[in-house]
């Protein structure tokens, strides 16, 4: 079991430019069922992906792959032709929110938006638009979602993952890799790892994913990795205290970050005294979460939390 | 991105939002001329001379070179002495304020040099209020915040008297509804003309926020004049950097003298750099990992000298550029390169580090931790070079090593 996506999920890519092509190739090598692309200027053609299979991904496949990916002018057409239920968005920032809304309106169930630099106002509108749609948006500005051994949607390196029993939720890409790699080396592996992204307005927050991991029978513990800015970690901690039945380990980045400076991520900023690492760490402790003192200890903290 | 008060007021005035008459100047002569023309035009003998820097607390701020001069000065000399007396006082103030260093609670001890002054007409103030439009991350929507406690620090008001802060959430599909604007006005005890003018003001302000992709608009104080007008006496605006591509009008207002030159240089080559006060320079891929690296340095007893995220797709040249920026900081006593290669390949980072050391030399210890894609190749490149590098097995090990070596 897993959350959000599994081996049966069929994925289309929105935006098959250079970045989209690169990561679509890696996804196919991993074993993801990439079934089509939406890129209006290339609609009606196909793009051929071929190469050596990444054997750290879906098991039992031949050593080489060759996929002729059909390209469509709209998400609706892509769904009709392929039966896709998930999409990954690499569309450039000015058009990314529109691509997200199109996917939602067309009936895509899970949208993973990788694009960095989407205007906040666009996301405010897109999120309002998605409110009454039966769609889960992850991102934007996120590494994506992976269910190891089954499917990888996004830009994370597949080989550091391993099928297992820990759910991972994180606002940071490279810190997710750090946590995942430690869990792999400890033999715990992951059910699903979700990068929710570093923007101030995103489709999915910690709380949404915690609820799903709590309900997933295969997930035995959760690592959540937060950072300065906003109060999503505090909200999650509050919910964990009253509802979570599984052990949780956490880490918060930004203890040394100065106030008023954006630390790379658009959402990583302490403003008006709000969103400090100290407040978040205190909230995690208060909820009984095992907090790692340094990122090197995230895996060990999970082991401690599991007793 | 931030802009100056006078620029924020230009943007507001262009959209029919009431602001006092004012003139931005860069020389003493211009300041004196502006005072005269404002007094003649408005008939009010009072003018205000305001320092323009990207930091708050200007009114209570003082100049390093002239501790008796405040960052914002109301010139009353014209009331009894006429225009000439006002001019004389403006000349006195402007000659001390321009090119001097203003220290406020937000600038830190080093202060900021004042290159622009804003000379503004005096206003007969009946009440001072607070008004802002900003993103509420909890609901993913903009909100309007208003308070009767104008001129105060809003964080303080929020902490001590939260009941005095009014909020209205803006539905992005609707905008600020008329009833919401009216409700805010009644909440601020406004009636008659003042209420009507406030509704117009706050509605236009909420539209400006969407039109120009602002992160924050803060009017503190918003004033009600003795004749019922509503005006922005101060104006602070910050913009969403991701939205700037569609606002050349705003981009042109960028004042690079307000930004750190090293941060600008890093940005120009696609890196994200922020200078800090410590001694351990760090070069990391990914914003979260970069922050966590700083935290880990602190945790093991050191102090980070910077935040530097080379991003997910940096090439050897960008890594070399980052290295140059770090080594230029005279406080740096050691450098920690911490890479978890996902998309970023370790061999690329290794080549960049070797290239940079060859170009700029290395006078402080260097610890490198590489993990992830092509890690073996990366380690080989570093080992086979003649660069003096200490390898680390993980982030904590690396932090401990560099803190020890930099002692």
XYZ file of C-alpha atoms in Angstrom:
714
model
C 0.000 0.000 0.000
C 0.929 3.604 -0.399
C -0.734 6.981 -0.562
C -1.713 9.124 -3.583
C -0.076 7.022 -6.313
C 0.796 3.395 -7.013
C 1.840 1.023 -9.811
C -1.551 1.382 -11.539
C -1.398 5.178 -11.764
C -1.213 6.478 -15.341
C 0.647 9.733 -15.725
C 0.728 12.488 -18.315
C 3.347 15.210 -18.416
C 2.254 18.839 -18.944
C 5.071 20.771 -20.578
C 7.443 18.598 -22.579
C 10.272 21.123 -22.871
C 13.861 20.326 -22.019
C 13.190 19.817 -18.276
C 10.006 17.864 -18.932
C 11.781 15.579 -21.394
C 14.711 14.940 -19.040
C 12.549 13.931 -16.101
C 9.997 12.034 -18.177
C 12.876 9.883 -19.393
C 14.018 9.239 -15.802
C 10.429 8.400 -14.779
C 10.064 5.888 -17.612
C 13.445 4.375 -16.744
C 12.168 3.954 -13.180
C 9.061 2.173 -14.426
C 6.417 4.904 -14.134
C 3.504 4.430 -16.525
C 3.988 7.621 -18.548
C 1.101 7.523 -21.053
C 1.146 10.912 -22.777
C 2.169 14.530 -22.869
C 0.304 17.807 -23.224
C 2.270 20.329 -25.248
C 0.031 22.174 -27.730
C 2.790 23.267 -30.118
C 3.847 19.628 -30.613
C 0.331 18.111 -30.541
C -0.245 15.194 -32.909
C 3.369 14.050 -32.830
C 5.125 11.584 -30.552
C 8.322 11.795 -28.568
C 10.473 8.681 -28.340
C 12.115 7.798 -25.052
C 14.606 4.959 -25.010
C 17.440 3.851 -22.784
C 18.556 1.491 -20.076
C 16.045 0.575 -17.385
C 16.688 1.841 -13.867
C 16.555 -1.425 -11.947
C 16.222 0.379 -8.623
C 12.642 1.129 -9.697
C 9.771 -1.174 -10.652
C 11.122 -4.743 -10.530
C 11.017 -7.440 -13.216
C 11.373 -5.343 -16.358
C 13.613 -5.890 -19.388
C 16.997 -4.131 -19.365
C 16.007 -1.583 -21.986
C 12.929 0.497 -22.689
C 11.459 2.254 -25.695
C 8.327 4.390 -25.340
C 6.633 6.445 -28.054
C 4.859 9.061 -25.996
C 1.852 10.621 -27.770
C 1.565 14.404 -27.459
C -1.842 16.084 -27.110
C -3.148 19.638 -27.315
C -5.217 19.475 -24.131
C -5.443 17.502 -20.909
C -9.014 16.493 -21.740
C -7.881 14.925 -25.005
C -4.972 13.205 -23.258
C -7.312 11.666 -20.676
C -9.768 10.487 -23.351
C -7.000 8.816 -25.335
C -4.932 7.355 -22.484
C -7.066 7.044 -19.340
C -4.501 9.055 -17.366
C -5.403 9.882 -13.767
C -2.295 11.792 -12.698
C -0.219 14.583 -14.198
C 3.130 16.202 -13.589
C 3.531 19.889 -14.440
C 6.806 21.274 -15.834
C 5.075 24.205 -17.550
C 7.028 27.512 -17.117
C 5.970 29.769 -14.195
C 3.752 32.258 -16.081
C 1.528 29.434 -17.360
C 1.828 26.844 -14.581
C -1.280 27.828 -12.610
C -3.358 27.627 -15.773
C -1.977 24.153 -16.471
C -2.921 23.094 -12.948
C -6.473 24.405 -13.350
C -6.807 22.697 -16.723
C -5.732 19.365 -15.262
C -8.186 19.712 -12.377
C -11.074 20.706 -14.613
C -10.368 17.809 -16.963
C -10.604 15.237 -14.174
C -6.994 14.499 -13.228
C -6.980 13.003 -9.705
C -3.408 13.812 -8.626
C -1.465 16.808 -9.976
C 2.223 17.147 -9.117
C 3.496 20.654 -9.900
C 7.293 20.796 -10.040
C 7.588 24.315 -11.520
C 9.444 26.801 -9.322
C 8.578 30.500 -9.337
C 4.805 30.448 -9.894
C 3.415 33.867 -8.872
C 1.703 33.644 -5.480
C -1.390 35.450 -6.765
C -1.766 32.810 -9.500
C -1.654 30.063 -6.885
C -4.204 31.871 -4.721
C -6.603 31.846 -7.675
C -5.752 28.269 -8.686
C -6.294 27.004 -5.162
C -9.691 28.717 -5.050
C -10.488 27.080 -8.392
C -9.504 23.639 -7.101
C -11.567 23.949 -3.923
C -14.634 22.241 -5.377
C -12.755 19.801 -7.641
C -11.991 16.221 -6.706
C -8.269 16.770 -7.239
C -5.188 16.571 -5.064
C -2.515 19.113 -6.008
C 1.022 18.558 -4.695
C 3.361 21.535 -5.061
C 4.240 23.764 -6.793
C 8.012 24.125 -6.339
C 8.259 20.540 -5.139
C 10.383 17.483 -5.998
C 7.274 15.311 -6.460
C 5.861 12.081 -5.092
C 7.368 8.595 -5.153
C 6.066 5.198 -4.095
C 9.307 3.201 -4.238
C 9.312 0.156 -6.465
C 6.046 1.244 -8.091
C 6.075 4.767 -9.459
C 8.018 8.016 -9.406
C 6.444 11.356 -10.372
C 8.878 14.264 -10.187
C 12.565 15.003 -10.095
C 13.871 12.957 -7.155
C 16.656 10.408 -7.765
C 14.933 7.023 -7.701
C 17.802 4.855 -6.529
C 18.069 6.294 -3.009
C 14.572 4.987 -2.223
C 13.517 1.530 -1.129
C 10.032 0.024 -0.681
C 9.300 -0.018 3.046
C 7.181 1.237 5.897
C 7.867 4.929 6.534
C 5.928 7.837 5.086
C 7.945 10.984 4.352
C 6.524 14.535 4.026
C 8.775 17.506 3.382
C 8.873 21.130 2.229
C 12.446 20.704 0.982
C 13.701 18.535 -1.869
C 17.282 17.829 -0.844
C 16.315 17.333 2.815
C 13.804 14.724 1.631
C 16.611 12.919 -0.180
C 18.684 13.123 2.984
C 15.885 11.546 5.074
C 14.963 8.947 2.474
C 18.561 7.816 2.082
C 18.944 7.390 5.839
C 15.720 5.364 6.021
C 16.931 3.193 3.148
C 20.269 2.539 4.831
C 18.514 1.710 8.107
C 16.408 -0.837 6.218
C 13.132 0.936 7.016
C 12.424 2.074 3.467
C 9.445 4.224 2.469
C 5.779 3.648 1.653
C 5.482 6.985 -0.139
C 7.617 10.134 -0.006
C 5.822 13.411 -0.690
C 7.585 16.718 -1.339
C 4.919 19.342 -0.660
C 7.112 22.188 -1.882
C 8.653 25.397 -0.608
C 6.081 27.983 -1.721
C 3.843 29.998 0.621
C 0.694 28.808 -1.168
C 0.683 25.131 -2.050
C -1.877 22.491 -2.872
C -1.059 20.063 -0.096
C 0.152 20.646 3.445
C 1.535 18.410 6.166
C -1.897 17.857 7.661
C -3.380 16.464 4.435
C -0.588 13.922 4.091
C -0.467 12.956 7.777
C -4.126 11.971 7.632
C -3.493 9.750 4.617
C -0.403 8.123 6.143
C -2.350 7.535 9.357
C -4.984 5.643 7.365
C -2.500 3.687 5.249
C -2.099 0.184 6.749
C 1.448 -0.262 5.379
C 2.805 2.969 6.860
C 4.233 2.350 10.337
C 5.781 5.744 11.004
C 6.142 9.189 9.464
C 9.061 11.580 9.046
C 7.983 15.195 8.566
C 10.532 17.812 7.544
C 9.555 21.429 7.942
C 11.260 24.776 7.734
C 10.795 28.395 8.777
C 7.799 30.377 7.514
C 4.053 30.006 7.988
C 2.414 27.801 10.610
C 1.772 24.535 8.733
C 4.086 22.607 11.067
C 2.322 23.943 14.158
C -1.075 23.030 12.687
C 0.199 19.531 11.885
C 1.616 19.094 15.392
C -1.716 20.070 16.903
C -3.484 17.403 14.837
C -0.843 14.766 15.577
C -1.223 15.282 19.315
C -4.921 14.394 19.206
C -5.243 12.043 16.251
C -2.081 10.371 15.016
C -1.840 6.693 15.926
C 1.647 6.186 14.464
C 5.044 7.419 15.642
C 6.296 10.638 14.050
C 9.832 11.989 13.775
C 10.499 15.547 12.681
C 13.114 18.053 11.694
C 12.788 21.812 11.230
C 15.334 23.704 9.118
C 16.192 27.336 9.731
C 17.192 27.681 13.392
C 19.987 30.029 12.311
C 18.016 31.883 9.619
C 17.784 35.666 10.163
C 14.322 37.251 10.321
C 12.989 39.013 7.241
C 15.244 37.194 4.756
C 13.898 34.687 2.265
C 16.027 31.563 2.541
C 15.904 30.365 -1.054
C 12.357 28.995 -0.938
C 9.688 31.634 -1.522
C 7.902 30.444 1.626
C 10.929 30.211 3.913
C 10.826 33.550 5.683
C 10.338 34.708 9.242
C 8.089 37.762 9.090
C 6.524 39.734 11.893
C 8.047 37.325 14.415
C 5.999 34.462 12.903
C 7.288 31.202 11.484
C 10.445 30.767 13.558
C 12.148 27.395 13.834
C 12.063 27.646 17.636
C 8.255 27.943 17.697
C 7.885 25.004 15.321
C 10.297 22.787 17.236
C 8.469 23.616 20.474
C 5.148 22.676 18.850
C 6.609 19.369 17.641
C 7.982 18.558 21.083
C 4.632 19.433 22.671
C 2.926 16.944 20.353
C 5.265 14.146 21.413
C 7.150 14.114 18.118
C 10.751 12.877 18.174
C 12.688 15.880 16.863
C 16.051 15.271 15.176
C 18.701 17.740 16.351
C 20.489 17.688 13.019
C 19.387 16.386 9.617
C 21.955 13.605 9.949
C 19.824 12.203 12.793
C 16.462 12.086 10.994
C 16.575 8.333 10.390
C 17.790 7.675 13.921
C 14.985 9.850 15.299
C 12.476 7.695 13.416
C 13.993 4.571 14.947
C 13.749 6.147 18.415
C 10.153 7.205 17.812
C 9.230 3.643 16.833
C 10.681 2.408 20.100
C 11.447 43.087 -3.842
C 10.987 46.268 -1.811
C 10.569 49.844 -3.000
C 10.787 53.227 -1.301
C 7.885 55.056 0.296
C 7.833 57.717 -2.422
C 7.649 55.032 -5.105
C 4.818 53.222 -3.308
C 2.957 56.531 -3.147
C 3.496 57.084 -6.875
C 1.932 53.694 -7.585
C -0.993 54.495 -5.294
C -1.560 57.991 -6.648
C -1.612 56.639 -10.209
C -4.556 54.487 -9.158
C -6.546 57.248 -7.500
C -5.513 56.324 -3.959
C -5.144 59.466 -1.855
C -1.619 60.388 -0.757
C -0.195 63.766 0.336
C 1.544 65.915 -2.262
C 5.250 65.274 -2.265
C 8.503 65.457 -4.228
C 11.392 62.966 -4.194
C 14.823 64.644 -4.219
C 18.501 63.701 -4.192
C 20.163 67.098 -3.559
C 19.829 69.863 -0.968
C 18.854 72.408 -3.625
C 16.072 70.142 -4.886
C 14.822 69.660 -1.330
C 14.634 73.407 -0.737
C 12.893 73.958 -4.077
C 10.403 71.182 -3.287
C 9.543 72.776 0.067
C 8.815 76.120 -1.570
C 6.673 74.692 -4.348
C 4.681 72.514 -1.921
C 3.965 75.425 0.400
C 2.939 77.646 -2.515
C 0.788 74.945 -4.067
C -1.008 73.700 -0.964
C -1.057 76.845 1.128
C 0.068 74.796 4.127
C 3.306 76.227 5.615
C 4.233 72.857 7.136
C 6.373 70.340 5.227
C 7.887 67.006 6.216
C 11.355 65.797 5.196
C 11.543 61.988 5.133
C 14.552 59.718 4.634
C 13.964 57.062 1.980
C 15.517 53.711 2.888
C 14.175 50.160 2.742
C 13.728 49.831 6.481
C 11.133 50.824 9.038
C 11.447 52.805 12.245
C 12.684 55.896 10.371
C 10.843 58.395 12.575
C 12.676 57.248 15.685
C 15.936 56.614 13.787
C 18.986 58.891 14.174
C 21.923 59.655 11.884
C 25.350 58.357 12.826
C 27.011 61.558 11.626
C 24.330 63.847 13.139
C 22.792 62.210 16.221
C 20.504 65.220 16.773
C 18.731 64.727 13.425
C 15.874 62.223 13.111
C 15.093 60.118 10.027
C 11.777 61.956 9.546
C 11.378 65.653 10.396
C 8.311 67.865 10.505
C 9.294 71.424 9.563
C 7.089 73.931 11.387
C 9.303 77.000 10.856
C 7.127 78.216 7.989
C 4.121 78.820 10.275
C 5.627 81.938 11.822
C 8.665 82.627 9.668
C 7.117 82.139 6.238
C 8.492 80.292 3.261
C 12.063 81.534 3.778
C 12.229 80.132 7.297
C 10.869 76.794 6.064
C 13.429 76.760 3.273
C 16.237 77.500 5.704
C 15.251 74.621 7.980
C 14.848 72.208 5.036
C 18.315 73.219 3.831
C 19.730 72.543 7.304
C 18.045 69.122 7.512
C 18.658 67.965 3.950
C 22.356 68.831 4.074
C 22.688 66.594 7.144
C 20.390 63.770 6.015
C 21.572 63.212 2.441
C 24.534 60.771 2.130
C 24.474 60.244 5.904
C 23.854 56.938 7.652
C 20.490 56.383 9.266
C 20.291 53.851 12.076
C 16.819 52.507 12.959
C 15.628 49.458 14.878
C 15.412 47.638 11.530
C 18.735 48.584 9.937
C 21.077 47.118 12.544
C 23.989 49.081 13.981
C 25.656 49.665 10.626
C 22.658 51.669 9.427
C 21.827 52.587 5.846
C 22.965 55.494 3.715
C 20.196 57.905 2.729
C 20.359 58.782 -0.964
C 16.801 60.001 -1.460
C 14.621 62.338 0.575
C 10.885 62.751 0.195
C 9.605 66.241 0.892
C 5.892 66.183 1.612
C 3.139 68.659 2.422
C 1.974 68.863 6.031
C -1.379 67.237 6.814
C -3.902 68.225 9.483
C -4.431 64.899 11.150
C -7.573 64.013 13.084
C -6.900 60.295 13.543
C -4.141 57.787 12.766
C -5.143 54.256 11.723
C -3.391 51.149 10.451
C -4.162 49.345 7.200
C -2.445 46.524 5.319
C -3.071 43.940 2.601
C -1.061 40.752 2.853
C -1.145 37.020 2.246
C -2.631 34.870 4.985
C -0.785 31.598 4.397
C -3.214 29.716 6.628
C -6.108 30.266 4.213
C -4.018 30.860 1.052
C -5.738 34.191 0.440
C -4.968 37.863 0.821
C -6.443 39.563 3.837
C -7.002 43.178 4.765
C -5.860 44.033 8.276
C -6.950 47.267 9.907
C -6.607 48.771 13.327
C -7.460 51.919 15.238
C -3.897 51.790 16.623
C -2.179 53.687 13.803
C 1.474 54.601 14.084
C 2.177 51.696 16.420
C 4.129 48.577 15.569
C 1.412 46.187 14.430
C 3.186 43.097 15.813
C 3.020 44.713 19.218
C -0.677 45.516 18.825
C -1.329 41.916 17.719
C 0.391 40.624 20.813
C -0.953 43.009 23.447
C -4.404 43.955 22.179
C -5.373 41.457 19.451
C -9.039 42.554 19.721
C -8.021 45.881 18.157
C -7.057 44.225 14.869
C -9.777 43.760 12.262
C -9.450 41.251 9.436
C -11.310 40.600 6.200
C -10.345 37.691 3.937
C -10.445 38.451 0.220
C -12.041 35.849 -2.046
C -9.797 35.909 -5.146
C -12.775 35.350 -7.421
C -14.751 38.269 -5.946
C -12.235 40.755 -4.583
C -12.916 42.685 -1.398
C -16.726 42.828 -1.284
C -18.378 46.208 -0.614
C -19.874 44.950 2.641
C -16.419 43.914 3.847
C -14.969 47.347 3.117
C -17.939 48.960 4.888
C -17.609 46.611 7.866
C -13.944 47.546 8.256
C -14.869 51.227 8.179
C -17.490 50.808 10.903
C -15.031 48.730 12.917
C -12.646 51.701 12.813
C -15.438 54.007 14.091
C -15.590 55.954 10.847
C -18.740 57.711 9.676
C -19.942 60.138 7.045
C -17.362 61.355 4.527
C -14.512 59.597 6.332
C -16.344 56.252 6.036
C -17.130 56.795 2.355
C -13.544 57.808 1.627
C -12.184 54.848 3.582
C -14.328 52.355 1.635
C -13.030 53.807 -1.615
C -9.462 53.752 -0.318
C -9.411 50.170 0.960
C -11.181 48.836 -2.122
C -8.630 50.454 -4.431
C -5.782 49.237 -2.263
C -6.993 45.619 -2.366
C -7.234 45.867 -6.162
C -3.719 47.276 -6.389
C -2.432 44.285 -4.401
C -3.746 41.870 -7.011
C -2.872 44.030 -10.015
C 0.793 44.444 -8.980
C 1.431 41.081 -7.248
C 2.329 42.629 -3.911
C 3.487 40.504 -0.996
C 2.602 43.284 1.388
C 1.130 46.773 1.340
C 1.248 48.487 4.689
C -0.118 51.943 5.380
C 0.960 52.979 8.850
C -0.379 55.425 9.614
C -3.418 55.811 7.441
C -4.743 59.204 8.425
C -8.152 60.784 8.620
C -7.718 64.502 8.060
C -9.629 67.134 9.976
C -11.852 67.607 6.909
C -12.714 63.907 6.550
C -10.239 62.867 3.875
C -8.460 59.508 4.074
C -4.775 59.470 3.109
C -1.720 57.256 3.169
C 0.732 59.169 5.331
C 3.266 56.347 4.982
C 3.404 53.548 2.456
C 5.378 50.354 2.398
C 5.214 47.871 -0.459
C 6.954 44.579 -1.110
C 6.411 42.528 -4.252
C 6.317 38.825 -5.021
C 9.583 38.267 -6.918
C 7.881 35.551 -8.989
C 5.354 38.086 -10.284
C 7.822 40.806 -11.307
C 8.144 39.531 -14.865
C 4.746 41.074 -15.623
C 5.395 44.451 -13.961
C 8.189 46.335 -15.683
C 6.826 49.510 -14.028
C 7.760 48.025 -10.647
C 11.015 46.400 -11.782
C 12.225 49.835 -12.893
C 11.835 51.062 -9.321
C 14.468 48.635 -8.032
C 17.127 50.485 -6.037
C 20.215 48.297 -6.183
C 22.022 50.495 -3.665
C 19.605 49.050 -1.075
C 20.704 45.483 -1.796
C 23.818 43.602 -0.754
C 26.286 43.606 -3.700
C 27.312 39.990 -3.075
C 23.655 38.927 -3.028
C 23.073 40.737 -6.328
C 26.157 39.142 -7.881
C 24.987 35.691 -6.811
C 21.509 36.330 -8.170
C 22.931 37.406 -11.526
C 24.445 33.937 -11.983
C 21.384 32.104 -10.673
C 22.524 31.447 -7.123
C 20.763 32.297 -3.899
C 23.177 33.858 -1.380
C 22.590 35.600 1.923
C 25.440 36.951 4.001
C 25.511 36.230 7.724
C 27.908 37.165 10.524
C 29.743 33.882 11.223
C 33.025 32.384 10.062
C 32.085 29.135 8.296
C 31.247 29.625 4.638
C 28.892 27.039 3.153
C 28.019 25.986 -0.375
C 25.036 23.669 -0.597
C 22.482 22.421 -3.125
C 18.863 23.011 -2.180
C 17.350 25.681 0.070
C 16.264 23.315 2.838
C 19.624 21.551 2.923
C 21.424 24.921 2.891
C 19.452 26.090 5.922
C 19.971 22.752 7.663
C 23.711 22.971 6.981
C 23.854 26.363 8.699
C 21.898 24.910 11.620
C 24.254 21.942 11.875
C 27.327 24.212 11.915
C 25.762 26.146 14.785
C 24.768 22.916 16.532
C 28.386 21.717 16.648
C 29.668 25.046 17.967
C 30.376 27.154 14.868
C 28.680 30.142 13.244
C 27.662 30.107 9.567
C 29.010 32.934 7.388
C 26.327 32.623 4.750
C 23.395 30.857 3.158
C 24.269 29.684 -0.353
C 21.998 27.489 -2.431
C 23.479 26.577 -5.806
C 20.152 25.037 -6.819
C 19.290 21.775 -8.458
C 20.888 22.294 -11.852
C 24.072 24.270 -11.256
C 27.067 23.797 -13.536
C 30.781 23.995 -12.725
C 30.905 27.733 -13.552
C 28.092 28.548 -11.120
C 29.742 26.519 -8.384
C 32.985 28.401 -9.045
C 31.102 31.730 -8.862
C 29.601 30.726 -5.526
C 33.024 29.790 -4.260
C 34.431 33.177 -5.242
C 31.638 35.010 -3.416
C 32.232 33.012 -0.240
C 36.007 33.423 -0.230
C 35.706 37.190 -0.666
C 34.088 37.512 2.780
C 37.028 38.359 5.093
C 35.262 36.736 8.075
C 35.360 33.291 6.473
C 37.794 30.988 8.294
C 36.716 27.733 6.688
C 34.455 26.437 3.913
C 32.026 23.540 3.991
C 30.704 22.188 0.695
C 27.679 19.991 1.380
C 26.043 18.294 -1.597
C 23.338 15.684 -1.845
C 23.288 15.084 -5.551
C 19.900 14.218 -6.925
C 19.580 15.835 -10.270
C 22.760 17.720 -9.410
C 25.631 15.337 -10.120
C 28.478 15.098 -7.620
C 31.110 15.037 -10.373
C 29.864 18.430 -11.620
C 30.146 19.899 -8.140
C 33.591 18.381 -7.676
C 34.808 19.849 -10.987
C 33.409 23.248 -9.986
C 35.169 23.175 -6.633
C 38.486 22.157 -8.189
C 38.119 24.818 -10.906
C 37.308 27.494 -8.335
C 40.213 26.639 -6.061
C 42.580 26.793 -9.025
C 41.202 30.195 -10.039
C 40.849 31.960 -6.729
C 43.242 30.013 -4.511
C 42.381 28.619 -1.126
C 43.653 30.186 2.052
C 41.264 28.546 4.506
C 40.439 24.895 5.259
C 37.912 23.177 2.996
C 35.684 20.255 3.922
C 33.616 18.533 1.248
C 30.773 16.145 1.795
C 29.398 14.509 -1.343
C 26.504 12.079 -1.510
C 24.152 10.925 -4.221
C 24.349 10.732 -8.010
C 27.846 10.004 -9.390
C 29.351 10.265 -5.930
C 32.276 7.924 -6.705
C 33.266 9.971 -9.736
C 32.993 13.174 -7.686
C 35.217 11.856 -4.926
C 37.761 10.649 -7.501
C 37.941 14.093 -9.137
C 38.663 15.706 -5.788
C 41.184 13.077 -4.701
C 43.092 13.211 -7.970
C 43.301 16.996 -7.923
C 46.000 18.645 -5.863
C 43.400 20.637 -3.929
C 43.773 20.392 -0.179
C 40.398 18.949 0.862
C 39.143 17.099 3.909
C 36.362 14.623 3.112
C 33.359 14.057 5.362
C 31.095 11.017 5.561
C 27.924 12.939 6.387
C 26.643 16.439 7.116
C 27.284 16.373 10.855
C 30.760 14.900 10.397
C 31.541 17.622 7.871
C 30.271 20.383 10.138
C 32.339 19.089 13.047
C 35.454 18.855 10.897
C 35.218 22.365 9.453
C 34.406 23.970 12.813
C 37.455 22.245 14.323
C 39.744 23.166 11.407
C 38.614 26.809 11.414
C 39.521 27.316 15.058
